[in-house]
Structures are given as structure tokens and as C-alpha cells.
XYZ file of C-alpha atoms in Angstrom:
596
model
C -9.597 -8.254 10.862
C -7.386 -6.591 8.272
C -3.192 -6.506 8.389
C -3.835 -2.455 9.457
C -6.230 -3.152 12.466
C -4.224 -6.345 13.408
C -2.638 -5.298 16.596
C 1.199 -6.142 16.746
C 2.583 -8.741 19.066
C 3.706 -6.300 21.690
C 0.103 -4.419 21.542
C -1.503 -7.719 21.779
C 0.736 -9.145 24.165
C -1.187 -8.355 27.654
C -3.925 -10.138 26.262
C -2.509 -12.876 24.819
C -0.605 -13.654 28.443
C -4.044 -13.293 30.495
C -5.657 -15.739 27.499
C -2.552 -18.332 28.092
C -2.659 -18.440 31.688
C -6.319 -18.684 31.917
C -7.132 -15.282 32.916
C -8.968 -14.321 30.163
C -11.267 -16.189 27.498
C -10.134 -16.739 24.292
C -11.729 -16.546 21.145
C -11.854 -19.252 19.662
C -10.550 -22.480 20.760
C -9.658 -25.267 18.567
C -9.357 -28.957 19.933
C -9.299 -32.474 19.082
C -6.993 -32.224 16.257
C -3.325 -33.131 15.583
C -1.138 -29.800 15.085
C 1.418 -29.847 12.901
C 4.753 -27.619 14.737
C 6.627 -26.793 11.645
C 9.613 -25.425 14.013
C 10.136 -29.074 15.207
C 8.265 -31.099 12.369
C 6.360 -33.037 14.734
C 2.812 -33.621 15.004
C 1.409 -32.875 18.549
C -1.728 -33.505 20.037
C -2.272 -30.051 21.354
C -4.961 -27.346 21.238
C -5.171 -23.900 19.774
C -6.555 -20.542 21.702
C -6.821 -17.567 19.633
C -7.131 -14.482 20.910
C -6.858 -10.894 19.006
C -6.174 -12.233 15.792
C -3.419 -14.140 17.072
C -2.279 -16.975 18.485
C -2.433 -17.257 22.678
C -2.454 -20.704 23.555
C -0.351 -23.699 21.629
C -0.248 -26.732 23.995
C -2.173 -29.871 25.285
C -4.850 -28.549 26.809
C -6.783 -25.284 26.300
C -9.870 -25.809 28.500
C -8.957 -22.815 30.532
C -8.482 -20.116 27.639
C -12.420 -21.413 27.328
C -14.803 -18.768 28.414
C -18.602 -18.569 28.022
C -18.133 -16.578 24.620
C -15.591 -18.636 23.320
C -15.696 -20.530 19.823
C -14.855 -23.854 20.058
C -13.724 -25.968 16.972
C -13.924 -29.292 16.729
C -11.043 -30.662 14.508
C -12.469 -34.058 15.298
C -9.579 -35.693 14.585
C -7.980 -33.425 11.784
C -4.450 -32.043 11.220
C -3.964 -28.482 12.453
C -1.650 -26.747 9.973
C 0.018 -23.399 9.447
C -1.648 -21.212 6.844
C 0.404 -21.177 3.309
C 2.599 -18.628 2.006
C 3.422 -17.829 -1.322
C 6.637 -16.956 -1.573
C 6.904 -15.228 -4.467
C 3.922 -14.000 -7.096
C 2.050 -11.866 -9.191
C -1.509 -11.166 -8.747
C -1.897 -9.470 -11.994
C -1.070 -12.685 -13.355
C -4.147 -14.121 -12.169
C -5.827 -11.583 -14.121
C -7.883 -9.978 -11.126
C -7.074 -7.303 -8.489
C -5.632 -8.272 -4.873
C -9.327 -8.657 -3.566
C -10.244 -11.223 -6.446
C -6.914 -13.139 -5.802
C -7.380 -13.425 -2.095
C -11.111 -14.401 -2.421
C -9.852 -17.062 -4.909
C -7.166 -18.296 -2.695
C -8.559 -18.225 0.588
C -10.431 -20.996 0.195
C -7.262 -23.164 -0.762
C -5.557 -22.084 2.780
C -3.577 -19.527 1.571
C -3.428 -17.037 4.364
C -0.074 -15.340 2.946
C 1.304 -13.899 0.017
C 4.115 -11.965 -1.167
C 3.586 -10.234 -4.292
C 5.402 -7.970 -6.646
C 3.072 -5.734 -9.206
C 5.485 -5.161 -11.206
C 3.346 -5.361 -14.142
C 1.005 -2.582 -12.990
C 4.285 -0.611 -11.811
C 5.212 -0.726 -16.325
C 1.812 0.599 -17.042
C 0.899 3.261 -14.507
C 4.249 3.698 -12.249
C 4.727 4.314 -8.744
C 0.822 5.356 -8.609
C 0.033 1.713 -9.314
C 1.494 0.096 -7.082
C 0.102 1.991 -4.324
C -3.588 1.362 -6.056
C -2.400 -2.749 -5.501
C -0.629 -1.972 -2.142
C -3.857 -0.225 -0.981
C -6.127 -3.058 -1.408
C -4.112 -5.351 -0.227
C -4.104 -4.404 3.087
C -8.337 -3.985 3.356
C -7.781 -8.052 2.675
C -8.664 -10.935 5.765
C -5.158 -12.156 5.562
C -1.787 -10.962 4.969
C -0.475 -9.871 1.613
C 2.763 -8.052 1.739
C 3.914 -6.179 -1.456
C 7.711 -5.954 -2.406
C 8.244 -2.460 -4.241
C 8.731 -3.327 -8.441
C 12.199 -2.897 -9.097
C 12.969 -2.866 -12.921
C 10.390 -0.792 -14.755
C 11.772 -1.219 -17.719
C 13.376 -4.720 -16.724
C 15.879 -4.225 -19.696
C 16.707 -0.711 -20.257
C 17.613 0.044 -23.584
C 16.209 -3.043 -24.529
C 12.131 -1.867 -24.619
C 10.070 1.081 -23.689
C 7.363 0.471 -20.508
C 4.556 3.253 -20.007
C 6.352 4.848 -16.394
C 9.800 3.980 -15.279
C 10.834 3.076 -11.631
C 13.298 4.909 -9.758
C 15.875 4.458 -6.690
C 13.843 7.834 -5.609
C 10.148 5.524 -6.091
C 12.019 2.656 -4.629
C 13.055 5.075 -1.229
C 9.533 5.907 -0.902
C 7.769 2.835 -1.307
C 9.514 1.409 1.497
C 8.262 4.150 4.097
C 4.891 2.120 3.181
C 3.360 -0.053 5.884
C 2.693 -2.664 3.920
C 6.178 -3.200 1.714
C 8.315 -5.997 2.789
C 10.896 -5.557 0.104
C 12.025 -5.232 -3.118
C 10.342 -6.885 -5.853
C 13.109 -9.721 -8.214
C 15.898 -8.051 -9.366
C 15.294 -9.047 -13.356
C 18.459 -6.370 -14.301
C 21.054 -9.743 -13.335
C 23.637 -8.321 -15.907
C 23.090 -4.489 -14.827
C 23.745 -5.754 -11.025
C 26.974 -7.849 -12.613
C 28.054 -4.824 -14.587
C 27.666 -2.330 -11.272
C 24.838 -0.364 -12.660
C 24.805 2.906 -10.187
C 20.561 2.299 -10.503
C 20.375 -0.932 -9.627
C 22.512 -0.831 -7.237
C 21.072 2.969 -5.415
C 17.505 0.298 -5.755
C 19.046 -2.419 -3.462
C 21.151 0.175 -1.119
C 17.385 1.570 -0.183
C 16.153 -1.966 0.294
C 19.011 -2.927 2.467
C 18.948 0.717 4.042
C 15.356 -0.059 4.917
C 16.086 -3.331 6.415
C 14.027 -5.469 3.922
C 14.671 -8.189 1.794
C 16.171 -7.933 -2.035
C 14.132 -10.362 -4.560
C 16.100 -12.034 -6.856
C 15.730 -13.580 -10.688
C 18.997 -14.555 -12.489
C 17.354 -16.465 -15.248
C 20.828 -17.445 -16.966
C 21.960 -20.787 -17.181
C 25.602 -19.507 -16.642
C 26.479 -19.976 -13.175
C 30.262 -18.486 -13.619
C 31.405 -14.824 -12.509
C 28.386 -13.035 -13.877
C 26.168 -15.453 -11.195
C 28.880 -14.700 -8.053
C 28.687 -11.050 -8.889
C 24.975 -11.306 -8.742
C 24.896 -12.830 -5.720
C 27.473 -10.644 -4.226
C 25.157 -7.185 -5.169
C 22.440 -8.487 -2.731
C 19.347 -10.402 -3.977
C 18.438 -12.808 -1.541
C 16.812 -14.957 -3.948
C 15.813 -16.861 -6.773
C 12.798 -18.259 -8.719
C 13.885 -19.138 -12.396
C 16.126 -22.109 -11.543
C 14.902 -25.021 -13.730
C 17.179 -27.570 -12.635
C 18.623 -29.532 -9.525
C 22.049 -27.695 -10.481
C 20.104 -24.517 -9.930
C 18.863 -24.535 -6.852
C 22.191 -25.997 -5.325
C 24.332 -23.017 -6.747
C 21.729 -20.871 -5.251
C 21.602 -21.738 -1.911
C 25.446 -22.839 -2.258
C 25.603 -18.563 -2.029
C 23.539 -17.992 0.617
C 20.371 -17.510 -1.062
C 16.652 -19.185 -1.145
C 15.754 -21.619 -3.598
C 12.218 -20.341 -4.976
C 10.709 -22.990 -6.588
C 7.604 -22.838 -8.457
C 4.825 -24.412 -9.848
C 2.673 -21.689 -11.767
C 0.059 -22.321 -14.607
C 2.563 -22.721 -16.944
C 5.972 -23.369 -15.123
C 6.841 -27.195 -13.733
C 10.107 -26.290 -11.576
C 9.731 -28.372 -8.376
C 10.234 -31.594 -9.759
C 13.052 -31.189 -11.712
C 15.128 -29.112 -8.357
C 13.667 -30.920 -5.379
C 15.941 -33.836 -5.877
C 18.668 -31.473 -3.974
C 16.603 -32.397 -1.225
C 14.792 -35.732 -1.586
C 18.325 -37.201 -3.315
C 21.022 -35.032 -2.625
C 20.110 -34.831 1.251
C 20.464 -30.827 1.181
C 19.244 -29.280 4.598
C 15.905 -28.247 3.075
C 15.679 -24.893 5.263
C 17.073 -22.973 2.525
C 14.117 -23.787 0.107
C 10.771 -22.079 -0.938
C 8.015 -23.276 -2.383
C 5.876 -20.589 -4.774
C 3.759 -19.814 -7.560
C 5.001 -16.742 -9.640
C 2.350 -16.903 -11.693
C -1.331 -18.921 -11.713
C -4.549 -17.901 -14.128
C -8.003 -17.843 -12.451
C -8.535 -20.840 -14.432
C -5.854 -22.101 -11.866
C -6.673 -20.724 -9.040
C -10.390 -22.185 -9.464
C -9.947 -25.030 -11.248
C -6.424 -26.876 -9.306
C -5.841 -24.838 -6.489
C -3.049 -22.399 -5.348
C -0.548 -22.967 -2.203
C -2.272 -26.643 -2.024
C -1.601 -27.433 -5.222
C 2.081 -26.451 -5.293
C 2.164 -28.518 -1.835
C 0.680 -31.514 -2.911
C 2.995 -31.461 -6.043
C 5.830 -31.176 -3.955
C 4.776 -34.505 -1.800
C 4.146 -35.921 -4.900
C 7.502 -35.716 -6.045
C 8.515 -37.344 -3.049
C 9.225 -34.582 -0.823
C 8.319 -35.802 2.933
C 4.979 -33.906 3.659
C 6.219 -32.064 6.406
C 9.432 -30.855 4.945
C 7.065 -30.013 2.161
C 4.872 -27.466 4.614
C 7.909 -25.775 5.865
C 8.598 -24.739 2.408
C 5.531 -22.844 2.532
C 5.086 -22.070 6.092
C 7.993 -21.359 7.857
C 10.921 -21.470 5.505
C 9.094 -18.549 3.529
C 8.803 -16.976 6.937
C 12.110 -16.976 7.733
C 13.242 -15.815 4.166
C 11.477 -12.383 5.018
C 12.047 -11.975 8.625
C 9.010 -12.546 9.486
C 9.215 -15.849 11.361
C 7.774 -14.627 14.520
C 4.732 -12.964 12.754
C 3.859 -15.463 9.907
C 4.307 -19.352 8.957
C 4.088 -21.185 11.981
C 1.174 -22.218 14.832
C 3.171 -20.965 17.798
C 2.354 -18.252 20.199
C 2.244 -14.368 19.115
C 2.034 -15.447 16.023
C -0.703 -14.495 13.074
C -3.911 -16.791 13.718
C -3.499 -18.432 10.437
C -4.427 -22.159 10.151
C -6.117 -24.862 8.090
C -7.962 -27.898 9.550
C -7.179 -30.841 6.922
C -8.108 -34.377 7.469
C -4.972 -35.954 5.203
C -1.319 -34.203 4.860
C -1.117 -35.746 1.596
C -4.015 -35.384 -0.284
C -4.706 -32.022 1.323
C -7.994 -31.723 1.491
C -8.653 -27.669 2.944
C -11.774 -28.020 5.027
C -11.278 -24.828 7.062
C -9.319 -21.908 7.058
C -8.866 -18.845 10.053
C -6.805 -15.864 8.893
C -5.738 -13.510 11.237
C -8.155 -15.321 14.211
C -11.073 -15.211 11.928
C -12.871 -18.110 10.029
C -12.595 -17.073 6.257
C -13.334 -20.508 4.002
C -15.306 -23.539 5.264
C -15.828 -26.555 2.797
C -13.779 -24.939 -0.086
C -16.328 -22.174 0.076
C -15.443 -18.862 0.835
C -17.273 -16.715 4.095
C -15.226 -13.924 4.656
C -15.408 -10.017 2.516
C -12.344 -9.315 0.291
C -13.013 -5.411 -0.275
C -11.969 -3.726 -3.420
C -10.544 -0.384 -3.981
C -12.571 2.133 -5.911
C -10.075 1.845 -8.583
C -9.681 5.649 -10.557
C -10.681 5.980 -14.169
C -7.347 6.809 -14.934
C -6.565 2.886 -14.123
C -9.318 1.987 -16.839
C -7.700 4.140 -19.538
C -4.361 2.633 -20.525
C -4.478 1.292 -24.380
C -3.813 4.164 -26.502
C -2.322 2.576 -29.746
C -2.353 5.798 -31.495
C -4.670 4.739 -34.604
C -6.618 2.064 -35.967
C -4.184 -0.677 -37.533
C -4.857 -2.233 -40.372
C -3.878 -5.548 -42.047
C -0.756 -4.252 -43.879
C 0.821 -2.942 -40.607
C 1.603 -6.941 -39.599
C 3.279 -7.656 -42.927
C 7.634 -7.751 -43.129
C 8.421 -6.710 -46.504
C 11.724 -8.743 -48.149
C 12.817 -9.413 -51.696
C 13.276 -12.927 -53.742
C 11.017 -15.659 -53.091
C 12.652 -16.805 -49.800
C 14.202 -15.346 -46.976
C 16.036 -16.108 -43.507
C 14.336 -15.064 -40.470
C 14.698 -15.410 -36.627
C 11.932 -17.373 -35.151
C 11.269 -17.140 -31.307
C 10.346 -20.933 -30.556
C 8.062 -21.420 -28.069
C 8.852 -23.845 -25.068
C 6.329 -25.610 -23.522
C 6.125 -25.404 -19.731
C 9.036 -23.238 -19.194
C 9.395 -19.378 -19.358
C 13.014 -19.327 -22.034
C 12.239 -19.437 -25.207
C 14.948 -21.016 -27.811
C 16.240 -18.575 -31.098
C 15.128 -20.169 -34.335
C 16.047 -19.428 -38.150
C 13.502 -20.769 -40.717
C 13.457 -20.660 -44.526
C 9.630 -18.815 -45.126
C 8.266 -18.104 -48.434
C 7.904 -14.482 -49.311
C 4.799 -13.786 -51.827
C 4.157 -10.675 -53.579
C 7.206 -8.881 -51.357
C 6.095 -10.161 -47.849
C 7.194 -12.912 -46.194
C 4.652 -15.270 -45.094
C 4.075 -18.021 -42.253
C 4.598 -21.729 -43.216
C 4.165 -25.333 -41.047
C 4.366 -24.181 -37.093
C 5.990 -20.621 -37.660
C 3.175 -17.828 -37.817
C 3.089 -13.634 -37.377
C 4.131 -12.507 -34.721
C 4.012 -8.429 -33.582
C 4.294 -5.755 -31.027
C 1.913 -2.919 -31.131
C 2.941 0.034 -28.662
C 0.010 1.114 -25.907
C 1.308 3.585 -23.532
C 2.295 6.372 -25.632
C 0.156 6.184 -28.587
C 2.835 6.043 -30.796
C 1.616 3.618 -33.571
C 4.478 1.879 -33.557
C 4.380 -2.226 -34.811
C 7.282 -4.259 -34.872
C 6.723 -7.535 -36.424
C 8.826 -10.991 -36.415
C 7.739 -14.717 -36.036
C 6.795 -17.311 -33.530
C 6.744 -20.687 -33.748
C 5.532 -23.743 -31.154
C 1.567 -22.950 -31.020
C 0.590 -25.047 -34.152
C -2.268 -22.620 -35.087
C -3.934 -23.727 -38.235
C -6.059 -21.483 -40.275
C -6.999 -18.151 -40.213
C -6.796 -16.477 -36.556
C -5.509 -14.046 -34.281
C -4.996 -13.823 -30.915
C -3.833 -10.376 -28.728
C -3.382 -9.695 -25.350
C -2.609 -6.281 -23.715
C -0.843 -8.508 -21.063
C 2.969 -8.781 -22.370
C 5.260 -9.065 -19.705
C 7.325 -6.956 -18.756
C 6.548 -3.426 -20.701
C 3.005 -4.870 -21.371
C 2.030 -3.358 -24.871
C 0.335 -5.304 -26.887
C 1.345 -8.920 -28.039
C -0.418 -9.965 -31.436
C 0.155 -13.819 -32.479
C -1.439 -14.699 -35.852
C -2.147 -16.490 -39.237
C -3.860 -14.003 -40.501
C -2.550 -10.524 -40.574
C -6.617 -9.164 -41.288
C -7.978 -10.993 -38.119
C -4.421 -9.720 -35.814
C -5.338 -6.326 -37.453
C -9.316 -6.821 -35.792
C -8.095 -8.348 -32.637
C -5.754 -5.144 -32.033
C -8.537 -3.258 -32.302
C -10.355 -4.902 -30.398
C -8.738 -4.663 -27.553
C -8.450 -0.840 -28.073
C -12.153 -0.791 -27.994
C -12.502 -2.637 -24.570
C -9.513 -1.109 -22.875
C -7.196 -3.780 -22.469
C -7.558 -7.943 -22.153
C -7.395 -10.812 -24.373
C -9.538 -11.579 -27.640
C -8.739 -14.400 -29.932
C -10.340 -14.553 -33.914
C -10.653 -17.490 -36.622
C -12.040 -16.764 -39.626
C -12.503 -13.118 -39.325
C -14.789 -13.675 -36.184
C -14.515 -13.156 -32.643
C -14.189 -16.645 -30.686
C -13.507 -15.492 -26.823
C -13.075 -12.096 -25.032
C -11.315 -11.999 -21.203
C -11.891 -8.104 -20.650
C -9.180 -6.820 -18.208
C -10.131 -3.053 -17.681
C -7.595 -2.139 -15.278
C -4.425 -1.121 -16.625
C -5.269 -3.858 -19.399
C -3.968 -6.433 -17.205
C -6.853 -7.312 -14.283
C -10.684 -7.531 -14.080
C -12.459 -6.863 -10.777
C -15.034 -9.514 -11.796
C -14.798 -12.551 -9.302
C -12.690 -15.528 -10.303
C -15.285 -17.656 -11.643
C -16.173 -15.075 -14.234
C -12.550 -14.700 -15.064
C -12.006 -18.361 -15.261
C -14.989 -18.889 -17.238
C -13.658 -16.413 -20.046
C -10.504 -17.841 -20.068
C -11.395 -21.482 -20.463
C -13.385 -20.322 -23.907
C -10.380 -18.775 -24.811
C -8.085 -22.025 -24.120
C -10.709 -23.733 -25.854
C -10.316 -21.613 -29.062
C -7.322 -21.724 -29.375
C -7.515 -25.779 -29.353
C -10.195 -25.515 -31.928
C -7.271 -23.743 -34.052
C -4.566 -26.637 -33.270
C -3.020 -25.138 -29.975
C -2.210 -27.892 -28.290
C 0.646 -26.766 -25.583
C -0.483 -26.430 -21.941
C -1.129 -23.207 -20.988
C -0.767 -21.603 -24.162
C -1.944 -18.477 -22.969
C 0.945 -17.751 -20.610
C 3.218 -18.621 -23.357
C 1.917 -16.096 -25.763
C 1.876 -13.365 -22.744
C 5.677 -13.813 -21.928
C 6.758 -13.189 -25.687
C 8.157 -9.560 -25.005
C 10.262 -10.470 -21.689
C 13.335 -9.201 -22.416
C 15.408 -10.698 -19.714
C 14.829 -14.659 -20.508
C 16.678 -15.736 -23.169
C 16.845 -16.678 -26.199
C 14.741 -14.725 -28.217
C 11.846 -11.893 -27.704
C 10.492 -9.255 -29.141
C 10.081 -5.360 -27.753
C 8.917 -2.246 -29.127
C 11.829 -1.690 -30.064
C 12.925 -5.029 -32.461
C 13.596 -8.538 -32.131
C 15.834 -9.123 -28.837
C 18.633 -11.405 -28.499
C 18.667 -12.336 -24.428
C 21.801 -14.139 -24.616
C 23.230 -11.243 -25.487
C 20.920 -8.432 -24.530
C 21.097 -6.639 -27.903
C 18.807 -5.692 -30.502
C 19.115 -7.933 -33.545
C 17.319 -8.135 -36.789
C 14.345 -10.341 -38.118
C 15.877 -10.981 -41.161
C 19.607 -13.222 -41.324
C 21.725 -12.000 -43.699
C 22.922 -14.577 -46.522
């Protein structure tokens, strides 16, 4: 069963009423277990009958939906739960395609997603997020797509490879599988009234579907209430309790996240777990998890578990991923509960703390038993025009990573690195400048942009500091959010000269160097941002990379997703574009170099 030969409630509906008044077998039957009614927040010893992919039966007895070709489960005592939603995501983050994500996830009881490609949608345009929106309907669950909405996400500000449109956005929701529109990064565009933004959210609303949000300022004054008032309908880059109470203060959802690299629940569930909020107004999600993630810790489960752990009661923690998420995209009687009519997504579990995901059914069909996966996640054929999208223009040598400057000394802006958290804080450092180029020193080292999509040549160069690389050694990664061209962090403006070409040799991914060497390689042929190698492969390259960059005195957690966030122009303080050094606070160009 895929969401495009799923048959809707009303098409289902004269077989799910013969199946719940015992004219008809079910399924599959599941009994002896404990479900969890996420409506209520009880816990009900009741039985499940599935028929069609969906729910038939929910109640105490379902001997007669059992016919003499029915399945019958045995959840011997387990909790029946709703299968988890992600509320907000990108799979591009986890470095594979939609059918690598959901054959990672699956197994971790995550039955639901909703994901925005807006990375793909800076590379290749409108034609690549159909290519994502395309595969993720021939999944075995349900992965809506909300249409990109700021390609670039700061005009003016940075150059992406294709450029989204009200006209793109119009279209994209005419698609059967688009459920909105994808976070609204442009916050001081909507504040100002931009006519683009704006024409984007009037064919969202038109459409009837939901407006994502991301207002990643800490200034919750008139440029906030404006934002609100243009229409998002929700946010993921709070980072405090203060946050998430202004959001849903407005009307809005509360997206909180635990990613690979970002720790937001625990420091904004206390609106709920100490403040005594009602907790239907917030969403638990991921934004953005690396295979090594997904493999290693979990998805869904491990945002859920987090969540209990930080004292959230465990079934006002589900709802957050079940039916609160559900709600959010009004799809509560489709998604996010075990209830009748409803998607035939559950997980048998034998603790509601712990979490345990011992079996999973997505869309009435058995897809993970034992944390092992048994269902087919079918990928697209992608084109080769998907595999050809690093085009630096020339090979790049060591000089074009050098900043040129007189005396002996000079005053730079430093981008400083913030562990666990996406903003980044604006620097100035005192760095020696030897034989007319200024040169790394302590924790600050090179830092540059190289262009991809247009073959320009173009290299802008500042400094980074918070990765305490020692030695000689390169990293670059052809994924930069948002415009994704090429981020190049180094000591060692010979090996970030190699590793740049590098990646133009394998068509996109990550490759970190020491010593003029080549330490790890993740290859992400399509649109230098995804493999279609399974997880485990994915995850395998990446842990050599983490590991190299340890060996060279990297030390933050989930460095990687650090280095990759560099160019996003819309979180402050400080990043850098192809087109200069960007102050957020102020979304204007500024230069490397303070003047005395």
C-alpha cells in the first residue's frame, strides 16, 4: 500500500462499516494489548481491526471482524500506539533520498512525515521538488511534502542555482501529495509586506493548506506580530520557554525539535511541564537528523523519549507527535490517532517510556518487526541531470582561499560557531597577516564560499571560529544551507584548495583532508546533497568523517551540521554567501575586514 493506491475514507467506507459490524473479515486483527487513545489520553484495553489500509474496528472486542483469512496479532500484553509524525523536516538533511529516509525511519515507528525540500528546490528548482514529491508517494507510509517557499531564503542577500516563484508555489499545490507551504524563512520580507511573499502565502491559503513558519529572531516586538499576522501557522527555531509561549500566545504551533545537532525541547517544554500551558498547541519534530542519527539513536522515538525525559507526561508526550501534529495540518481524521477511518498506522511497544518499537503497520501493512525493516521503499530513477550539479567553473587553487591586507595585523569578523544551536554569534579577532595575507591563529581558521550552480568561479573568503581544528586540514561540503554552494572550512588553504576539487570530481558530498591527504569521503550524487545508498552506508561514511575531524581537535557535537549551516542567511549573527560576509541582525552585506 502506497499514499496513491490508499483508498480515501469515503471510498473505503462501505468496507470499513461491513468489517465493524461483523459483516466482513478484517485484515488483520490486533488483540491483547493496551491501546493508547490519544483523543482522550487514556489507555484502553481494546482491539484493533484493520481493513483496507485503514482502521475498521477500535473497541473491546474484535472477534467478529475475525474471518478465516484474517491476521491476528498478538500484542501479548503490549501498548498499542499511534504511528509518529514528524512535524516538520528535511530529508535531504539525512543525506539520502525519501526512499532511504523512510527505510531508515520505519523501523523507529515513524509512519508520518512532513517534509520541505527546500534544499533540492535551491539547486534544481521547481523540477526538484517534484523528483522528491514523486518518490515520496511510491513510499509504505505517508510523507506529505510542503512546496519550498524561499529559494533564495534571503534575496539580495545570496545567489541559489533556481529561484521559487508565487507562479511554482500555485502549481505545486495542484499536486496530490502537497500539504502546504514549506517555513516561511523571509520573517522580515513578510514584516516589511513583500508583494512575493505574500502572493506565496495567498496561494497557500487560496489552496486551503497550511503556511510553515520560521521566525528565527529573538525579537518578539512588532516585527514578530506582523509575522504572525501575514499567516505562518508555525514555528520551529524557538530556543527558549519564552519562545514557544509567544508563539502559541498568537495562535500558532510550537515546533519543537530535537535534530542531530539542535537540543530545543528541553529548554521550551517547561511551558508545559511548569507553566501548565494546555499542551495541544505543541509539536514535537526533527528538522534535521544525519543517517548517523537516524541509525545510530533513532528518529520520532528518540525525540519522544527525550521529551519524557524532560519530564513531559508520556502521553502528553505522544500527542505531540501523533495527534497534535495531526491537527496542525488538518489532517486529524486521516493521520495521528488509532480511531476509526483513520490511516492503519501503529506501533506495538512493550514500555511508553523507554520505547522500545517492536512492530510497526503503516497504512494496514506490517513494515518493521524487531527494529528490522520488511517492507520495499522504491526509489525514483533519478535523471542524470540530478547527478550533474557542481560546476565551480575551474580548478581552484591554494591562493584563491587567501584575504590579502596590509601591516602585520588586522581586524576581521569571525562567525563563531555555537554548539548545539543553529545562530551563530559575530566575532572580531586580532589575526596576524604574513607576507600580505592574513592568517588563522588559536580557534579562528579559513573559512570560504566557492559558487556551484553557475560556474562562475567565484570564492569569497572570511573566518570561522568554534571547531578547534589543529593542523593542516580541510574540510568541504556541497551541502550549505540554504543556496547550497560549496562551504570550505580550513587550516590549510592547499588541502581546502584539494578538497574543493574534490568534490568537483565526485559531483557533490563531503570530503575532509589533514596533511595534504584524503581522511573520509560521504559521496552525495544527487544534487550534491543525497546518496541513494541505504542508511547504513551513509552512516558508515559519515562516522569516518566525524571521526576525522576529532583526530584534528573537533570536539563539538555534531560538527558536521555546524559547518553545513555556515551560509544560512536568515539566522543571525553572522554568515557568509556568495556574495560576502552577512550580517543577520541586520540583513546586510558587511565586510571581513573592521575598519580601525
Amino acid at each position: 500500500m502506497t499514499p496513491d493506491t490508499l483508498p480515501s475514507w469515503p471510498e473505503a467506507a462501505p468496507t470499513l462499516i461491513a468489517v465493524a459490524a461483523g459483516r466482513a473479515p478484517a485484515e488483520t486483527v490486533v488483540r491483547g494489548g493496551r491501546v493508547v487513545c490519544v483523543h482522550t489520553r487514556e489507555v484502553l484495553e481494546w482491539e484493533v481491526a484493520i481493513a483496507r489500509g485503514r482502521f475498521a474496528y477500535v473497541g473491546p472486542d474484535a472477534s467478529h471482524c475475525i474471518g478465516p483469512d484474517t491476521r491476528v496479532i498478538d500484542a501479548a500484553g503490549r501498548y498499542v500506539i499511534p504511528g509518529l509524525c514528524d512535524a516538520h523536516m528535511h530529508v535531504e538533511s539525512g543525506m539520502l533520498t525519501p526512499a532511504g529516509f523512510c527505510a531508515a525511519v520505519l523501523p523507529h515507528g515513524t509512519t508520518t512525515m512532513f517534509t520541505d525540500p527546500h534544499e533540492i528546490a535551491n539547486v534544481m528548482g521547481l523540477a526538484g521538488v517534484r523528483l522528491m514529491h514523486d518518490e515520496a508517494r511510491m513510499q509504505p507510509c505517508s510523507m506529505f511534502v510542503q512546496m519550498p517557499s524561499c529559494a533564495p531564503s534571503a534575496p539580495g542577500l545570496e545567489t541559489t542555482g533556481h529561484e521559487i516563484t508565487p507562479e511554482d508555489v500555485a502549481e505545486a499545490m495542484t499536486w496530490p501529495g502537497i500539504v502546504g507551504l514549506g517555513e516561511m524563512m523571509n520573517f522580515p520580507g513578510v514584516a516589511a509586506g513583500d508583494p512575493k511573499m505574500l502572493a506565496e502565502m495567498a496561494a497557500t491559503a487560496r489552496a486551503g493548506r497550511t503556511i510553515g513558519g520560521h521566525y528565527a529572531s529573538p525579537d518578539l516586538g512588532p516585527a514578530f506580530h506582523a509575522y504572525a499576522a501575514g499567516g505562518p501557522a508555525d514555528d520551529h527555531e524557538g530556543t527558549c520557554e519564552a519562545d514557544a509561549v509567544a508563539r502559541v500566545r498568537q495562535g500558532m504551533r510550537s515546533m519543537m525539535r530535537l535534530g542531530s545537532a539542535w537540543y530545543d525541547v528541553e529548554s521550551q517544554i517547561t511551558a508545559v511541564t511548569e507553566r501548565g500551558l494546555d499542551p495541544r498547541n505543541f509539536v514535537l519534530c526533527t528538522d534535521d537528523c544525519m543517517a548517523g542519527t537516524l541509525v545510530n539513536d533513532g528518529h520520532m522515538d528518540r525525540v519522544l523519549r527525550h521529551a519524557i525525559a524532560c519530564g513531559c507526561d508520556p502521553l502528553v508526550a505522544l500527542q505531540m507527535c501523533t495527534i497534535n501534529t495531526a491537527s496542525h495540518f488538518g489532517l486529524e481524521r486521516e493521520i495521528g490517532s488509532i480511531a476509526p477511518g483513520r490511516r492503519a498506522d501503529l506501533i506495538l511497544t512493550s514500555d511508553l517510556r523507554d520505547l522500545p518499537v517492536e512492530h510497526v503497520i503503516a497504512l494496514g501493512q506490517t513494515v518493521a518487526e524487531g527494529g528490522r525493516l520488511v517492507a520495499e521503499c522504491p526509489h525514483l530513477d533519478w535523471p542524470a541531470a540530478a547527478r550533474d550539479t557542481v560546476h565551480p567553473g575551474r580548478v581552484l587553487e591554494a591562493r584563491d582561499f587567501a584575504v590579502v591586507a596590509e601591516g602585520s595585523q588586522a581586524r576581521v569578523r569571525v562567525i563563531g560557531v555555537v554548539e548545539n544551536q543553529a545562530p551563530t554569534r559575530a566575532l572580531s579577532r586580532d589575526l596576524p597577516v604574513r607576507d600580505g595575507t592574513v592568517e588563522g591563529a588559536d580557534d579562528t581558521c579559513h573559512i570560504a564560499l566557492v559558487e556551484r550552480h553557475r560556474g562562475t568561479g567565484r570564492v569569497v573568503n572570511a573566518f570561522v571560529a568554534g571547531f578547534g581544528y589543529e593542523g593542516p586540514m580541510a574540510m568541504a561540503s556541497t551541502v550549505a544551507h540554504d543556496s547550497h554552494h560549496m562551504i570550505v572550512v580550513g587550516t590549510s588553504r592547499a588541502d581546502m584548495a584539494r578538497a574543493a576539487n574534490r568534490l568537483a570530481e565526485v559531483g557533490g558530498g563531503v570530503t575532509f583532508w589533514a596533511d595534504g591527504e584524503e581522511r573520509a569521503l560521504v559521496p552525495l550524487p544527487i544534487a550534491g546533497l543525497m546518496s541513494d545508498a541505504p542508511a547504513a552506508e551513509v552512516a558508515a561514511c559519515t562516522d569516518r568523517l566525524g571521526q576525522a575531524m576529532r583526530v584534528a581537535g573537533c570536539t563539538l557535537n555534531n560538527a558536521y551540521m555546524q559547518h553545513s549551516l555556515l551560509a544560512l542567511v536568515v539566522i543571525p549573527e553572522l554568515r557568509i554567501s556568495d556574495l560576502g560576509l552577512v550580517d543577520v541582525t541586520k540583513f546586510e552585506l558587511t565586510d571581513l575586514i573592521e575598519m580601525p
